[in-house]
Amino acid sequence: MSIALDSAPSALGEALRSAGHGLLGVLRQPVLLLAWIVVVVALGWAVAPGFFTSVSPYEGDPAQSFAPPSAEHLFGTDRLGRDLFSRSIHGAGTTLSATLLAVLLALGVGTVVGLVAGAVGGVADTIIMRVVDVLLSIPSLLLAMVIVAVLGYSTDNIALAVGISSIAAFARVMRSEVIGVIRTDYVKAARGSGTRGAAVVLRHVVPNALGPVLALAALEVGSAILAVASLGFLGYGAPPPEPEWGLLVAEGRDFLATHPWISILPGIALALVVIATHRISTSFRKDHRR
Amino acid sequence: MLRYLALKVGRALFVVWAAFTVTFVLLFVLPADPVDLLFDPAELNTIPEHVREQVAASYGFDQPVIVQYLDRLGHAAVGDFGTSAQSGRDVVQAIGAVLPSSLLLAVGSLLLAIVAAFGIALAATVTRLRWLRDLLEALPTASVSVPVFMVGILLLQLFSFQLGWFPSFGDSGPLSIVLPLVALAIPVSGPIAQLLVRSFADEFGSGYVTTSWAKGATRSRIIVGDVLRNASLPALTIAGVTFGNLIAGAVITETVFARAGIGRLTQNAISTLDIPLVQGIVVFVAASFAVINLAVDLVYPLLDPRLRASIQRPVARQPRGALA
Amino acid sequence: MSITETRTERADAQEQRAPLLQLDDLVVEYRGSGRRAGHRAVDGVSLSVAPGEFVALVGESGSGKSTLVQGALGLLPAAARIERGAIAYSGVDVTRWSETRLSRIRGSYVGFIPQDPGTSLNPTKRIGRQVIEAVRFTERSRRSAAEHREAAHVALREAGLESTERLFEQFPHELSGGMKQRVLIAIALAGQPRIIIADEPTSALDVTVQRRILDHLQGLRERLGIGVLLVTHDLGVALDRADRVLVMQQGELVEQGSVDAVLRDPRHEYTRRLLEAAPASHAGRLEPVGPRLPVDGVALRADALSKRYALRGGGEVVALDGAGLELRAGTTHAIVGESGAGKSTLAAILAGFGTPDTGSVHVGGRETTQLRRGALRELRRELQFVFQNPYTSLDPRWTVERIVAEPLRAFGLVQGRAAQRARVLELLDAVALDAAHLRRTPSELSGGQRQRVAIARALALRPKVLVLDEAVSALDVSVQAQILKLLVDLQAELGLSYVFVTHDLGVVRLIADDVTVMRGGRIVESGPAEQVLEAPRDAYTRVLLDAVPGTRLASMTEARA
């Protein structure tokens, strides 16, 4: 416990300082600022959809079907006259929570597996890395499709499938970071100071190896949104009345020639969020390199 | 050298075997009753018990798992993955039938993607305008951020419905492949371009480029003579990832454009849970992946003399170890 | 056709009077949002190099000497700009020349030898092609491919390389560092330049190789009448080789004059400090401030240590071959050798970081090579290790207090935060740091401060023996001198014994009581410092001693004494 105690004040100070520094940096870069705004708004949609719209995402007015975008219906309406803006807002919760779940699963399992492979080495390392090879040899979308098909169509299973199919990437990065850190002089010095193996791993290896892995997690958020939406688009997610971003796009496909907004506006919202997360993850990686 | 070859071939075989085993566990062992998966869920309750038993026996589900596994593995080893549960066709034949169309799409998109990626990386290195370089460097990120199905839908909307230049679906005539080709090339080019932009920048700032400047070389001579080759090599290392992107992209592109191909076959096989066909496809994809990685491992040393040396000449084994 | 003839034909009278290179009040600044934004790396420097003149530019890291060179060659990084001043070659102002125009004088008028031979050759091109390019890019009239080849061979031979036919077909990774540097010299010579700028051309090389390369540069100057601007951090090298010495500090030129003038009568205080700090300006061992704590006996003893590494695909490398040494308590035993001598392997085994195949190590009467994990941990209280690079031996995320306290906590030596704080402050005080440093992270410290922290950590367990692996090699000369002084004082005060591993014989003179010279895993000579340094018995030791730069500085010091 004393570890946390003596590092707490300085860690807090450092965090505050770097947060202040980061905020200044964000303000200086208009594109990055915009990206943060997009992500914060999307999270707002997911957490409190009622705050952004009072229109129901499920009930439509058949008289208003296929209404083009207007002040009343920002994204227009669909075949059943449902408001697509409201459906997009409510869809954020489904898509983003599945994404978050998937990334946390992959990050958690991948980090532990990579840590074991890198720190223990030997036979454990060989076995883990061969398994990772196999997972990487099946394209993650394909693997996720098979997993969902076997487990049953639902958003939760999509999250699970996307998570499982990204474990390998995290395990690989964590392993190579761990190996890199273990070879550093400061780890050797820690052993030379009499610190025992497990403590060296916890105090030196994990904190220093985690940086690039977290940067990958930020990047993976974007890819996971894409994977979740793609599976939704292909029809592996929640059944139709449920608003989910990929599904929204798929529902509009049949009316593309006549009523293009049904697919395109929710799709653009989705693409913007992914672009924004990628932009933010790039800034993380740059910070980390410095 | 022989050792290296044997090691790499061994790994490739292992990956294919493991992919077979993983799909076997996923498809044949995990589901409570795999026989259920063979029928349309809607009709499941109407099927008489003796039909179920008959079907189960014909797929060998009445045998112990290990016997099933060894039996299937034995057949798979000689290229027999059984027959499709839906169409009754031989799995290998079913894949073979749609392969040419997918191959055309994949190879075409890959070429397009490579040309685009090199174009972006070269332009970003050559230009001395900062804003242009920033813009070019942002392109790959954008191309991996937009979902493939959105790219397809936007292309359809613009070039098919608005402008009427290309047919909106199907695979009749050479024009029909243009939009799928572009739709697939955009997401595939993204990671390649990202890697190339970085590696061009790294190589352009490296020590030997300084030496070349000092030799009196001009910018174009340096880019063509020094940077291009060295910066391109790393792109080979993501050949496997690129292949995965092509497959994943093909599933969606072929669905959006209603083209026949491996992607569409995969989508249909998985959504109807055509177990033998799914297993055949997954093993086929994993095998292709393994072959591509094997080819890269064998070709890379021919292109990079440093690697060649490390294979031929023994290198001191790095003791890494156990932290204890 | 000899090179010199062409040159006389070409040069007209006007050009001959103007210096080969002249910088006038040059100011280079970093812009943009990077780490060095707004930093004035070169601040109003004026200098010149006359035909046939050998000028040395001396400065420590961060002095701006490399930026100056890049500026002179028109190779500044994108973030750096020339704010003011002029660069002229033979009186022709090239300051505002375009990239393409500058490419015509690079190689053909001004040759460049880079710092790191390891990264300065294209790894995927054969040596021949790389040298031929240097010929082709700088040719004055169109020549045939056979003539290009021939000229490339001439350049390689000119750079002191033999069997150039074979070399032509080789790749850079097949050559040693010294050979690569010669190839780079050949590339610089291939365009028949009139001035060569060399940026730390030998800092990555062993002393004996350094000596041959510098001899060669001097020879070229004499044979071909080329002007040389040598950039170096090593004042000893500068004084040995140059006609004129320039000293840079924080972007400014603080001293310039002939070697004699600088040696006899340095004007600037910084130059005096550099001279004082240079190892060669000290005749004998540094003396501690206080009295030496009397200790006797043998602190550490190693016998017949051997270590082989198996190679992938068969074969093995002998890293250590029957090496042994004896460290007298309270003294310093230096292990000297060039790269590949096995000295780091030896240090690692002595410190318990590696195990030998055969042989034994005794620390305070206990055999340590066969120890199990727990007993090995106990050994840490007797013997500590200090790493070469203070930039990698401290965890970047930890504060100084946590770093220094790590061994105390590992062995549970202090109870409570107040006691820990007190002990850490005591240790920091011993290495001349104070409470202000407690909360800093390594990135907020200078190189010298980091090494002090590393030493404080090593002292925390009150060990009797310190193994120092190249502990001052990564530091600037002036910082190096301070750390050596600190080590000598600590030794006297605490009765410490040091195993001091280094490639630098100049440093050995300052600190060692006994010296062991290693080569290829074997010990070639061992004995008291005075005997090994003044009257070496082995031929290799003599070669090594002769190669140490700073002869002029040393003789000056002797004359004064």
Tab-separated table of C-alpha atoms in Angstrom, chain B residues 109-125 136-137 139-140 143 185-200 228 231-232 235 238 242:
chain	number	residue	atom	x	y	z
B	109	SER	CA	-8.679	-3.686	-55.376
B	110	LEU	CA	-5.288	-4.600	-53.981
B	111	LEU	CA	-3.498	-3.116	-56.999
B	112	LEU	CA	-5.606	0.002	-56.810
B	113	ALA	CA	-4.973	0.252	-53.065
B	114	ILE	CA	-1.213	-0.162	-53.484
B	115	VAL	CA	-1.054	2.476	-56.201
B	116	ALA	CA	-3.073	4.886	-54.055
B	117	ALA	CA	-0.973	4.184	-50.951
B	118	PHE	CA	2.291	4.762	-52.794
B	119	GLY	CA	0.880	7.857	-54.433
B	120	ILE	CA	-0.024	9.353	-51.059
B	121	ALA	CA	3.280	8.412	-49.394
B	122	LEU	CA	5.389	9.685	-52.282
B	123	ALA	CA	3.469	12.917	-52.615
B	124	ALA	CA	3.731	13.528	-48.872
B	125	THR	CA	7.506	12.995	-49.031
B	136	LEU	CA	-2.085	13.828	-47.461
B	137	GLU	CA	-1.139	12.311	-44.116
B	139	LEU	CA	-6.141	10.729	-45.921
B	140	PRO	CA	-5.219	7.191	-44.775
B	143	SER	CA	-10.035	5.941	-45.298
B	185	ALA	CA	-9.734	-0.483	-52.382
B	186	ILE	CA	-10.378	2.534	-50.134
B	187	PRO	CA	-10.381	0.731	-46.762
B	188	VAL	CA	-7.634	-1.661	-47.880
B	189	SER	CA	-5.345	1.194	-48.907
B	190	GLY	CA	-5.656	2.951	-45.534
B	191	PRO	CA	-3.338	0.797	-43.388
B	192	ILE	CA	-0.849	0.392	-46.245
B	193	ALA	CA	-0.723	4.148	-46.765
B	194	GLN	CA	-0.401	4.793	-43.020
B	195	LEU	CA	2.578	2.474	-42.843
B	196	LEU	CA	4.187	3.847	-45.991
B	197	VAL	CA	3.779	7.488	-44.974
B	198	ARG	CA	5.501	6.738	-41.675
B	199	SER	CA	8.219	4.613	-43.176
B	200	PHE	CA	8.926	7.109	-45.979
B	228	LEU	CA	11.654	4.227	-52.210
B	231	ALA	CA	10.675	2.422	-47.187
B	232	SER	CA	8.581	0.011	-49.249
B	235	ALA	CA	4.764	-2.839	-46.349
B	238	ILE	CA	1.422	-6.226	-43.194
B	242	THR	CA	-4.054	-6.609	-45.797
